[in-house]
Amino acid sequence: MSDPSRVYDVVVIGAGPAGENLAERTSAAGLTSVIVENELLGGECSFWACEPSKALLRPVVARADARRVPGLRRSVEGSLDIPAVFAHRDKMAAYWQDADQVDWLNSVSVDLVRGHGRLEGPRQVVANTQDGETVRLTARHAVGVSTGTVTAIPDLPGLDKVRPWTNREATSARRVPGRLAVVGGGVVAVEMATAWQALGSQVTMLVRGSRGLLNRMEPFAGELVADALRDAGVDVRFATSVTEVAREDGVDSPVHITMANGDSMVADEILFATGRSPHTADIGLETVGLIPGDWLTVDDTYRVTAVADGWLYAVGDVNHRALMTHQGKYQGRIAGAVIGARANGEPLDDSRWGPHAATADSDAVPQVVFTDPDVASVGLTTREAERTGRRVDVVDYDIGRLAGAAQYADGYRGRARVLIDLDRGTVVGVTFVGPGVQELLYSATVLITSEAPLERLWHAVPAFPTISEVWLRILETYRDRAGQVE
């Protein structure tokens, strides 16, 4: 590996989950593959997002569940064991070491260059290694970009001196701030507000919009989560824009926060969960006719559409199709199969739901928000169906009416919504909100991707008493309502 100039069939920039899956699939197709990474293998998800955040949230949600079970409430009334929670978080983040990931790459015959990778013209990548060397890589068939995203930090006076938290600091902090301000109302904001309030912070959420939390999901999802956050003690403020932040006495002093409406507050830390930006500012896009800092628009085989000759691919968050780890892995698998087929002269099947088409990106993206209550969704929302002109029937059901929900938690609160395509008689969107509903999501995803007709679902018998009985109740509600219309 000391040769400064090497030729591979495929070069991948970025070793997050999407890039790792892309490299593994091209290697499995018999192509020589190398991956370039300047941070930890496994990327944001493994070390600063999915794994550590869910490790912080798991004891929080488990305690909340236990408090709703008769016979357990008194056993879990005390505070969380903060050192134990942090130790579990550290373990799930592999102590911020990536040796296991390196071993996995070796096991799938993918080479690794540790360094900052940049494009330098068609099929050319230059890696500046951590040892100060320069390695030039040529790709015979494809270059894949999987550099992900970074936190989109607003341009605010004084912010550069405040050293605000992003998701990275929020998931790796070693102490519990007494007061935490969370700016934003999306997934990172609600999950971190849930975690840190339970860990002992007094959390205040500053949400710029007035449409509520989780505004890309069904409105009732954000409403139920907001109610639960308030019940837990979080101060949730809508239509609140931050205009200025300052630490008057250095990085360890409190943060003074000014809002557009003239209000102000003080916090010990401030977390900006205000969206994501493409991590493409310094990867050489200008050398292939693209604009640094832009998202990379791709077709359904993950080729970057603005680059001639079809050699450049982009998978994961950087293509802005579905900013979730599991979807990035899916994209890496599809793109790897595509690159392998094209390199080996095999025909492509890029038809809808074919092995070389990313149909799930538009029709069946699953997502779980790990709050209390859980939020799980896949497919269309009501708003998306209206925007795209899909004729759908919306069927809602109170999950708390189920025997399985009553067994799961005393006073269970939850709601299900299913969107039924009126022209095809299939399910095209599902949203669940309630304790424990995350494990219902895969069944919903299979239902949408298989396009099973509703008539067949009557033969899918849910076990009693489980929360999965919600599927039967949805069918009954839809049938009975149709009968009343007739």
Short mmCIF file of C-alpha atoms in Angstrom, two decimals:
data_model
loop_
_atom_site.label_atom_id
_atom_site.label_comp_id
_atom_site.label_asym_id
_atom_site.label_seq_id
_atom_site.Cartn_x
_atom_site.Cartn_y
_atom_site.Cartn_z
CA MET A 1 0.00 0.00 0.00
CA SER A 2 3.01 2.35 -0.28
CA ASP A 3 2.53 2.99 -4.01
CA PRO A 4 1.46 6.67 -4.39
CA SER A 5 -0.39 5.94 -7.65
CA ARG A 6 -2.92 3.11 -7.90
CA VAL A 7 -5.65 1.94 -10.23
CA TYR A 8 -8.91 0.37 -9.06
CA ASP A 9 -12.18 -0.47 -10.71
CA VAL A 10 -14.06 1.63 -8.14
CA VAL A 11 -12.98 4.43 -5.82
CA VAL A 12 -15.32 5.51 -3.02
CA ILE A 13 -14.89 8.80 -1.14
CA GLY A 14 -16.40 8.52 2.33
CA ALA A 15 -16.65 5.49 4.60
CA GLY A 16 -19.95 6.05 6.30
CA PRO A 17 -22.56 3.28 6.08
CA ALA A 18 -23.56 4.20 2.52
CA GLY A 19 -19.99 4.25 1.23
CA GLU A 20 -19.11 1.03 3.03
CA ASN A 21 -22.08 -0.76 1.48
CA LEU A 22 -21.25 0.60 -1.96
CA ALA A 23 -17.64 -0.60 -1.73
CA GLU A 24 -18.68 -4.01 -0.36
CA ARG A 25 -21.20 -4.57 -3.16
CA THR A 26 -18.77 -3.60 -5.92
CA SER A 27 -16.16 -5.89 -4.39
CA ALA A 28 -18.77 -8.68 -4.27
CA ALA A 29 -19.34 -8.09 -7.99
CA GLY A 30 -15.69 -8.97 -8.61
CA LEU A 31 -14.39 -5.41 -8.92
CA THR A 32 -11.35 -4.02 -7.16
CA SER A 33 -12.49 -1.33 -4.74
CA VAL A 34 -10.89 1.20 -2.42
CA ILE A 35 -12.45 3.59 0.06
CA VAL A 36 -11.00 6.91 1.22
CA GLU A 37 -11.89 8.32 4.64
CA ASN A 38 -10.35 11.08 6.76
CA GLU A 39 -12.31 10.39 9.96
CA LEU A 40 -13.58 7.20 11.59
CA LEU A 41 -14.83 4.35 9.43
CA GLY A 42 -18.55 4.03 10.06
CA GLY A 43 -19.15 7.75 9.82
CA GLU A 44 -21.62 10.01 11.56
CA CYS A 45 -24.13 7.27 12.36
CA SER A 46 -21.78 5.01 14.25
CA PHE A 47 -20.04 7.63 16.35
CA TRP A 48 -22.05 10.87 16.56
CA ALA A 49 -25.64 10.14 15.54
CA CYS A 50 -27.65 6.89 15.43
CA GLU A 51 -25.70 4.70 17.84
CA PRO A 52 -24.80 7.11 20.64
CA SER A 53 -28.12 8.99 20.48
CA LYS A 54 -30.18 5.81 20.78
CA ALA A 55 -27.93 4.64 23.61
CA LEU A 56 -28.81 7.84 25.47
CA LEU A 57 -32.49 7.45 24.67
CA ARG A 58 -32.95 3.76 25.46
CA PRO A 59 -32.90 4.07 29.29
CA VAL A 60 -35.10 7.15 29.04
CA VAL A 61 -37.80 5.39 27.03
CA ALA A 62 -37.49 2.14 29.02
CA ARG A 63 -38.06 4.04 32.26
CA ALA A 64 -41.05 5.84 30.76
CA ASP A 65 -42.51 2.50 29.67
CA ALA A 66 -41.92 0.98 33.11
CA ARG A 67 -43.66 3.89 34.79
CA ARG A 68 -46.80 3.00 32.83
CA VAL A 69 -46.80 -0.63 33.99
CA PRO A 70 -48.67 -1.45 37.23
CA GLY A 71 -46.33 -3.01 39.74
CA LEU A 72 -43.21 -1.31 38.33
CA ARG A 73 -43.87 2.38 38.88
CA ARG A 74 -42.41 2.62 42.36
CA SER A 75 -39.26 0.75 41.27
CA VAL A 76 -38.33 3.35 38.65
CA GLU A 77 -39.20 6.61 40.36
CA GLY A 78 -35.60 7.55 41.03
CA SER A 79 -33.15 9.40 38.80
CA LEU A 80 -31.26 7.74 36.00
CA ASP A 81 -27.74 6.51 36.76
CA ILE A 82 -25.95 9.08 34.61
CA PRO A 83 -22.45 7.49 34.68
CA ALA A 84 -24.00 4.15 33.67
CA VAL A 85 -25.93 5.78 30.83
CA PHE A 86 -22.79 7.50 29.58
CA ALA A 87 -20.79 4.28 29.86
CA HIS A 88 -23.41 2.47 27.77
CA ARG A 89 -23.31 5.32 25.24
CA ASP A 90 -19.55 5.06 25.01
CA LYS A 91 -19.75 1.31 24.47
CA MET A 92 -22.35 1.64 21.71
CA ALA A 93 -20.15 4.24 20.02
CA ALA A 94 -17.28 1.72 20.19
CA TYR A 95 -15.38 4.19 22.36
CA TRP A 96 -14.86 6.23 19.18
CA GLN A 97 -12.49 3.60 17.79
CA ASP A 98 -12.99 2.00 14.37
CA ALA A 99 -10.79 -1.12 14.52
CA ASP A 100 -13.83 -3.39 14.00
CA GLN A 101 -14.78 -1.43 10.90
CA VAL A 102 -11.26 -1.83 9.51
CA ASP A 103 -11.44 -5.58 10.12
CA TRP A 104 -14.78 -5.70 8.29
CA LEU A 105 -13.36 -3.87 5.26
CA ASN A 106 -10.50 -6.34 5.13
CA SER A 107 -12.96 -9.26 5.32
CA VAL A 108 -14.81 -8.02 2.21
CA SER A 109 -11.61 -7.31 0.25
CA VAL A 110 -11.91 -3.52 0.15
CA ASP A 111 -8.73 -1.45 0.45
CA LEU A 112 -8.56 1.62 2.66
CA VAL A 113 -6.74 4.93 2.33
CA ARG A 114 -6.95 7.13 5.41
CA GLY A 115 -6.96 10.72 4.28
CA HIS A 116 -8.95 13.51 2.68
CA GLY A 117 -10.16 12.50 -0.78
CA ARG A 118 -10.79 15.00 -3.57
CA LEU A 119 -11.78 14.61 -7.17
CA GLU A 120 -9.16 15.80 -9.66
CA GLY A 121 -10.89 15.37 -12.99
CA PRO A 122 -12.84 12.44 -14.48
CA ARG A 123 -12.22 9.14 -12.64
CA GLN A 124 -9.34 10.69 -10.69
CA VAL A 125 -9.18 11.00 -6.89
CA VAL A 126 -6.31 12.46 -4.88
CA ALA A 127 -6.05 11.47 -1.22
CA ASN A 128 -3.96 13.56 1.16
CA THR A 129 -3.14 11.06 3.87
CA GLN A 130 -2.86 11.63 7.57
CA ASP A 131 0.89 11.00 7.23
CA GLY A 132 1.28 13.94 4.85
CA GLU A 133 1.58 11.81 1.72
CA THR A 134 -0.38 12.13 -1.50
CA VAL A 135 -1.99 9.06 -3.04
CA ARG A 136 -3.42 9.28 -6.57
CA LEU A 137 -6.24 6.89 -7.36
CA THR A 138 -7.66 6.14 -10.80
CA ALA A 139 -11.03 4.44 -11.24
CA ARG A 140 -11.54 2.27 -14.31
CA HIS A 141 -15.32 2.25 -13.98
CA ALA A 142 -16.74 4.48 -11.25
CA VAL A 143 -16.14 6.94 -8.45
CA GLY A 144 -18.70 6.98 -5.67
CA VAL A 145 -19.18 10.02 -3.44
CA SER A 146 -20.52 9.27 0.02
CA THR A 147 -19.35 12.20 2.10
CA GLY A 148 -22.65 12.76 3.90
CA THR A 149 -23.71 15.99 5.53
CA VAL A 150 -22.75 18.41 8.27
CA THR A 151 -24.93 20.45 10.61
CA ALA A 152 -26.36 23.53 8.91
CA ILE A 153 -25.39 26.30 11.31
CA PRO A 154 -27.22 29.61 10.84
CA ASP A 155 -25.27 32.84 10.34
CA LEU A 156 -25.81 34.54 13.69
CA PRO A 157 -23.85 37.33 15.35
CA GLY A 158 -21.51 35.94 17.98
CA LEU A 159 -22.03 32.30 17.12
CA ASP A 160 -18.40 31.65 16.24
CA LYS A 161 -17.35 32.53 19.81
CA VAL A 162 -20.09 30.54 21.53
CA ARG A 163 -18.97 27.09 20.41
CA PRO A 164 -22.53 25.73 20.17
CA TRP A 165 -23.43 22.08 20.31
CA THR A 166 -24.22 20.22 17.13
CA ASN A 167 -25.41 16.61 17.08
CA ARG A 168 -21.81 15.59 17.74
CA GLU A 169 -21.50 17.41 21.04
CA ALA A 170 -25.05 16.45 22.03
CA THR A 171 -24.33 12.73 21.66
CA SER A 172 -20.82 12.70 23.14
CA ALA A 173 -21.03 15.20 26.03
CA ARG A 174 -19.42 14.09 29.31
CA ARG A 175 -21.60 16.16 31.65
CA VAL A 176 -25.25 17.15 31.94
CA PRO A 177 -25.81 20.88 31.42
CA GLY A 178 -28.15 22.47 33.95
CA ARG A 179 -29.95 24.39 31.19
CA LEU A 180 -29.98 23.37 27.55
CA ALA A 181 -31.51 25.37 24.70
CA VAL A 182 -32.40 23.31 21.63
CA VAL A 183 -32.88 25.29 18.43
CA GLY A 184 -35.01 23.36 15.95
CA GLY A 185 -38.04 21.13 15.83
CA GLY A 186 -36.99 18.15 13.74
CA VAL A 187 -35.83 14.65 14.59
CA VAL A 188 -32.48 15.55 16.19
CA ALA A 189 -34.12 18.33 18.19
CA VAL A 190 -36.92 16.21 19.68
CA GLU A 191 -34.70 13.20 20.36
CA MET A 192 -32.03 15.24 22.12
CA ALA A 193 -34.64 17.24 24.04
CA THR A 194 -36.14 13.94 25.21
CA ALA A 195 -32.77 12.54 26.26
CA TRP A 196 -31.27 15.53 28.03
CA GLN A 197 -34.44 16.50 29.89
CA ALA A 198 -34.56 12.98 31.31
CA LEU A 199 -30.85 13.09 32.13
CA GLY A 200 -31.37 16.18 34.27
CA SER A 201 -31.20 19.27 32.06
CA GLN A 202 -33.92 21.90 31.96
CA VAL A 203 -34.53 21.92 28.23
CA THR A 204 -36.07 24.79 26.27
CA MET A 205 -36.94 24.17 22.62
CA LEU A 206 -36.87 27.19 20.32
CA VAL A 207 -38.76 26.31 17.16
CA ARG A 208 -38.77 28.88 14.37
CA GLY A 209 -41.93 27.66 12.63
CA SER A 210 -45.47 27.65 13.91
CA ARG A 211 -46.55 24.34 12.33
CA GLY A 212 -45.29 22.27 15.22
CA LEU A 213 -42.63 19.62 15.70
CA LEU A 214 -41.64 17.02 13.08
CA ASN A 215 -43.37 19.05 10.39
CA ARG A 216 -42.47 16.68 7.59
CA MET A 217 -44.58 13.99 9.21
CA GLU A 218 -48.29 13.78 9.90
CA PRO A 219 -49.28 16.73 12.14
CA PHE A 220 -50.60 14.49 14.92
CA ALA A 221 -47.12 12.98 15.32
CA GLY A 222 -45.59 16.31 16.30
CA GLU A 223 -48.58 17.16 18.48
CA LEU A 224 -48.30 13.97 20.54
CA VAL A 225 -44.53 14.34 20.89
CA ALA A 226 -44.89 18.00 21.93
CA ASP A 227 -47.47 17.03 24.56
CA ALA A 228 -45.14 14.37 25.95
CA LEU A 229 -42.16 16.73 26.02
CA ARG A 230 -44.17 19.31 27.93
CA ASP A 231 -45.38 16.64 30.33
CA ALA A 232 -41.72 15.75 30.94
CA GLY A 233 -40.92 19.38 31.78
CA VAL A 234 -39.56 20.68 28.46
CA ASP A 235 -40.42 24.30 27.63
CA VAL A 236 -41.52 24.14 23.96
CA ARG A 237 -41.78 27.52 22.20
CA PHE A 238 -43.04 27.89 18.65
CA ALA A 239 -42.66 30.83 16.22
CA THR A 240 -39.42 31.68 18.00
CA SER A 241 -36.36 32.75 16.00
CA VAL A 242 -32.93 33.17 17.54
CA THR A 243 -31.26 36.39 16.40
CA GLU A 244 -28.14 36.58 18.58
CA VAL A 245 -26.10 34.45 20.98
CA ALA A 246 -23.19 35.34 23.22
CA ARG A 247 -20.99 34.00 26.02
CA GLU A 248 -19.80 37.00 27.95
CA ASP A 249 -16.98 35.37 29.93
CA GLY A 250 -15.53 32.64 27.74
CA VAL A 251 -16.59 29.17 26.65
CA ASP A 252 -17.51 28.00 30.15
CA SER A 253 -19.87 30.88 30.88
CA PRO A 254 -23.64 30.81 30.19
CA VAL A 255 -25.05 31.46 26.74
CA HIS A 256 -27.20 34.58 26.40
CA ILE A 257 -29.82 34.08 23.71
CA THR A 258 -31.85 36.84 22.06
CA MET A 259 -35.02 36.12 20.07
CA ALA A 260 -36.68 38.05 17.24
CA ASN A 261 -39.69 38.89 19.40
CA GLY A 262 -37.47 40.67 21.91
CA ASP A 263 -37.42 37.87 24.48
CA SER A 264 -34.15 36.60 25.88
CA MET A 265 -32.97 33.66 27.95
CA VAL A 266 -29.84 32.13 29.40
CA ALA A 267 -28.65 28.54 28.99
CA ASP A 268 -25.51 26.62 29.86
CA GLU A 269 -25.34 25.08 26.38
CA ILE A 270 -27.14 25.67 23.11
CA LEU A 271 -27.74 22.92 20.56
CA PHE A 272 -28.41 23.81 16.94
CA ALA A 273 -30.50 21.10 15.29
CA THR A 274 -31.42 23.22 12.30
CA GLY A 275 -30.96 20.84 9.40
CA ARG A 276 -28.09 19.45 7.38
CA SER A 277 -25.87 20.72 4.56
CA PRO A 278 -24.00 18.59 1.97
CA HIS A 279 -20.41 17.82 2.91
CA THR A 280 -19.14 18.67 -0.57
CA ALA A 281 -17.36 22.01 -0.19
CA ASP A 282 -13.86 20.57 -0.44
CA ILE A 283 -14.01 17.36 -2.48
CA GLY A 284 -13.01 18.78 -5.86
CA LEU A 285 -16.45 19.08 -7.47
CA GLU A 286 -15.22 22.05 -9.50
CA THR A 287 -12.77 19.76 -11.34
CA VAL A 288 -15.69 17.87 -12.93
CA GLY A 289 -17.94 20.84 -13.66
CA LEU A 290 -19.97 20.84 -10.43
CA ILE A 291 -20.39 23.51 -7.76
CA PRO A 292 -18.62 22.95 -4.43
CA GLY A 293 -21.02 22.82 -1.51
CA ASP A 294 -23.97 21.63 -3.62
CA TRP A 295 -26.10 18.53 -3.22
CA LEU A 296 -25.39 15.87 -5.85
CA THR A 297 -28.49 15.18 -7.92
CA VAL A 298 -28.70 11.58 -9.12
CA ASP A 299 -30.98 9.38 -11.19
CA ASP A 300 -32.59 6.20 -9.86
CA THR A 301 -29.37 4.25 -10.40
CA TYR A 302 -27.43 6.89 -8.39
CA ARG A 303 -25.48 8.30 -11.31
CA VAL A 304 -24.83 12.02 -10.87
CA THR A 305 -26.92 13.47 -13.67
CA ALA A 306 -24.79 16.56 -14.36
CA VAL A 307 -21.59 14.61 -15.11
CA ALA A 308 -20.99 13.23 -18.60
CA ASP A 309 -20.10 9.59 -19.33
CA GLY A 310 -21.88 8.25 -16.24
CA TRP A 311 -18.81 7.44 -14.13
CA LEU A 312 -19.72 9.49 -11.01
CA TYR A 313 -22.19 8.13 -8.45
CA ALA A 314 -23.45 9.58 -5.16
CA VAL A 315 -25.05 7.62 -2.33
CA GLY A 316 -26.27 8.51 1.14
CA ASP A 317 -27.21 11.90 2.52
CA VAL A 318 -25.09 13.75 -0.02
CA ASN A 319 -27.67 13.15 -2.79
CA HIS A 320 -30.48 14.63 -0.64
CA ARG A 321 -32.98 11.88 -1.46
CA ALA A 322 -33.55 10.38 1.99
CA LEU A 323 -31.27 11.49 4.81
CA MET A 324 -31.29 8.35 6.95
CA THR A 325 -28.62 5.73 7.58
CA HIS A 326 -30.70 2.71 6.58
CA GLN A 327 -31.68 4.44 3.34
CA GLY A 328 -28.05 5.25 2.62
CA LYS A 329 -27.20 1.57 3.05
CA TYR A 330 -30.00 0.69 0.65
CA GLN A 331 -28.61 3.18 -1.85
CA GLY A 332 -25.13 1.72 -1.50
CA ARG A 333 -26.47 -1.77 -2.19
CA ILE A 334 -28.41 -0.64 -5.27
CA ALA A 335 -25.57 1.49 -6.64
CA GLY A 336 -23.05 -1.30 -6.05
CA ALA A 337 -25.21 -3.72 -8.01
CA VAL A 338 -25.61 -1.16 -10.79
CA ILE A 339 -21.88 -0.46 -11.06
CA GLY A 340 -21.10 -4.18 -11.01
CA ALA A 341 -23.63 -4.94 -13.74
CA ARG A 342 -22.43 -2.11 -15.97
CA ALA A 343 -18.77 -3.00 -15.49
CA ASN A 344 -19.42 -6.66 -16.26
CA GLY A 345 -21.57 -5.94 -19.30
CA GLU A 346 -24.72 -7.35 -17.71
CA PRO A 347 -28.20 -6.01 -18.51
CA LEU A 348 -29.82 -3.63 -16.04
CA ASP A 349 -33.31 -4.05 -14.66
CA ASP A 350 -34.16 -0.51 -13.61
CA SER A 351 -37.90 -1.01 -13.75
CA ARG A 352 -40.04 -0.09 -10.77
CA TRP A 353 -38.88 -2.21 -7.78
CA GLY A 354 -36.24 -3.79 -10.02
CA PRO A 355 -32.81 -4.72 -8.55
CA HIS A 356 -31.16 -1.71 -10.21
CA ALA A 357 -33.72 1.00 -9.36
CA ALA A 358 -34.04 3.03 -6.18
CA THR A 359 -37.83 2.91 -5.99
CA ALA A 360 -37.91 2.89 -2.19
CA ASP A 361 -36.39 6.39 -2.11
CA SER A 362 -39.65 7.83 -3.38
CA ASP A 363 -42.27 5.29 -2.30
CA ALA A 364 -41.19 3.52 0.89
CA VAL A 365 -38.72 5.41 3.09
CA PRO A 366 -39.05 4.14 6.69
CA GLN A 367 -38.26 6.39 9.62
CA VAL A 368 -38.38 6.05 13.39
CA VAL A 369 -38.18 8.92 15.86
CA PHE A 370 -36.98 7.45 19.16
CA THR A 371 -38.92 9.70 21.51
CA ASP A 372 -41.56 8.90 24.12
CA PRO A 373 -43.89 8.16 22.38
CA ASP A 374 -42.20 6.52 19.40
CA VAL A 375 -43.01 7.82 15.94
CA ALA A 376 -42.73 5.43 12.99
CA SER A 377 -43.63 6.20 9.40
CA VAL A 378 -43.15 4.91 5.87
CA GLY A 379 -44.47 6.00 2.50
CA LEU A 380 -46.62 9.03 1.85
CA THR A 381 -48.07 11.47 4.32
CA THR A 382 -51.48 13.03 3.74
CA ARG A 383 -49.81 16.29 2.72
CA GLU A 384 -47.56 14.54 0.20
CA ALA A 385 -50.50 12.65 -1.28
CA GLU A 386 -52.38 15.91 -1.78
CA ARG A 387 -49.33 17.61 -3.28
CA THR A 388 -48.74 14.82 -5.79
CA GLY A 389 -52.40 14.39 -6.68
CA ARG A 390 -52.70 10.82 -5.39
CA ARG A 391 -56.28 9.76 -4.66
CA VAL A 392 -56.10 8.30 -1.16
CA ASP A 393 -58.47 7.41 1.63
CA VAL A 394 -57.17 8.28 5.10
CA VAL A 395 -57.98 5.79 7.85
CA ASP A 396 -57.16 6.68 11.47
CA TYR A 397 -57.32 4.49 14.54
CA ASP A 398 -56.77 5.13 18.25
CA ILE A 399 -54.10 2.57 19.19
CA GLY A 400 -55.02 2.92 22.85
CA ARG A 401 -58.27 1.02 22.16
CA LEU A 402 -56.34 -2.19 21.47
CA ALA A 403 -56.13 -4.93 24.07
CA GLY A 404 -52.42 -5.21 23.29
CA ALA A 405 -51.92 -1.51 23.99
CA ALA A 406 -53.71 -1.83 27.35
CA GLN A 407 -51.39 -4.72 28.21
CA TYR A 408 -48.35 -2.73 27.11
CA ALA A 409 -49.05 0.39 29.17
CA ASP A 410 -51.64 1.76 31.53
CA GLY A 411 -53.22 4.82 29.92
CA TYR A 412 -51.64 4.08 26.52
CA ARG A 413 -51.83 7.05 24.13
CA GLY A 414 -51.22 6.50 20.44
CA ARG A 415 -52.59 6.85 16.95
CA ALA A 416 -52.26 5.11 13.61
CA ARG A 417 -52.90 6.51 10.16
CA VAL A 418 -52.98 4.46 6.98
CA LEU A 419 -53.29 5.91 3.47
CA ILE A 420 -55.04 3.68 0.93
CA ASP A 421 -54.65 4.29 -2.81
CA LEU A 422 -58.21 4.43 -4.11
CA ASP A 423 -57.21 3.52 -7.66
CA ARG A 424 -55.13 0.46 -6.81
CA GLY A 425 -56.51 -0.69 -3.47
CA THR A 426 -53.08 -0.76 -1.83
CA VAL A 427 -51.47 0.90 1.17
CA VAL A 428 -49.17 3.80 0.22
CA GLY A 429 -48.49 5.48 3.56
CA VAL A 430 -48.42 4.55 7.25
CA THR A 431 -47.73 6.54 10.41
CA PHE A 432 -47.76 5.11 13.93
CA VAL A 433 -47.34 7.12 17.13
CA GLY A 434 -47.24 5.44 20.54
CA PRO A 435 -45.01 3.47 22.91
CA GLY A 436 -43.42 0.45 21.23
CA VAL A 437 -44.69 1.11 17.70
CA GLN A 438 -41.23 1.17 16.11
CA GLU A 439 -41.33 -2.62 15.73
CA LEU A 440 -44.50 -2.35 13.63
CA LEU A 441 -42.69 -0.40 10.95
CA TYR A 442 -41.14 -3.24 8.99
CA SER A 443 -44.54 -4.86 8.44
CA ALA A 444 -45.77 -1.54 7.05
CA THR A 445 -42.71 -1.25 4.81
CA VAL A 446 -43.20 -4.77 3.43
CA LEU A 447 -46.85 -4.00 2.82
CA ILE A 448 -46.05 -0.91 0.76
CA THR A 449 -43.16 -2.41 -1.22
CA SER A 450 -45.08 -5.60 -2.02
CA GLU A 451 -48.16 -3.60 -3.07
CA ALA A 452 -50.36 -6.26 -1.51
CA PRO A 453 -54.10 -5.71 -2.19
CA LEU A 454 -56.28 -5.00 0.83
CA GLU A 455 -58.30 -8.16 0.17
CA ARG A 456 -55.21 -10.27 0.88
CA LEU A 457 -54.59 -8.53 4.20
CA TRP A 458 -57.71 -10.06 5.71
CA HIS A 459 -55.76 -13.34 5.70
CA ALA A 460 -52.83 -11.82 7.65
CA VAL A 461 -54.01 -12.63 11.17
CA PRO A 462 -52.43 -10.58 13.99
CA ALA A 463 -51.70 -12.36 17.27
CA PHE A 464 -53.85 -11.44 20.26
CA PRO A 465 -53.24 -9.45 22.38
CA THR A 466 -50.55 -7.47 20.54
CA ILE A 467 -50.34 -3.92 19.24
CA SER A 468 -50.05 -5.42 15.74
CA GLU A 469 -53.83 -5.93 15.93
CA VAL A 470 -53.97 -2.35 14.75
CA TRP A 471 -53.79 -3.72 11.19
CA LEU A 472 -57.03 -5.65 11.65
CA ARG A 473 -58.74 -2.64 13.25
CA ILE A 474 -57.65 -0.42 10.36
CA LEU A 475 -59.15 -2.89 7.88
CA GLU A 476 -62.39 -3.08 9.86
CA THR A 477 -62.62 0.69 10.10
CA TYR A 478 -62.10 1.05 6.36
CA ARG A 479 -64.63 -1.70 5.58
CA ASP A 480 -67.27 -0.36 7.93
CA ARG A 481 -66.86 3.20 6.69
CA ALA A 482 -67.16 2.05 3.07
CA GLY A 483 -70.35 0.16 3.99
CA GLN A 484 -71.83 3.30 5.52
CA VAL A 485 -71.02 5.29 2.38
CA GLU A 486 -72.77 2.69 0.25
#
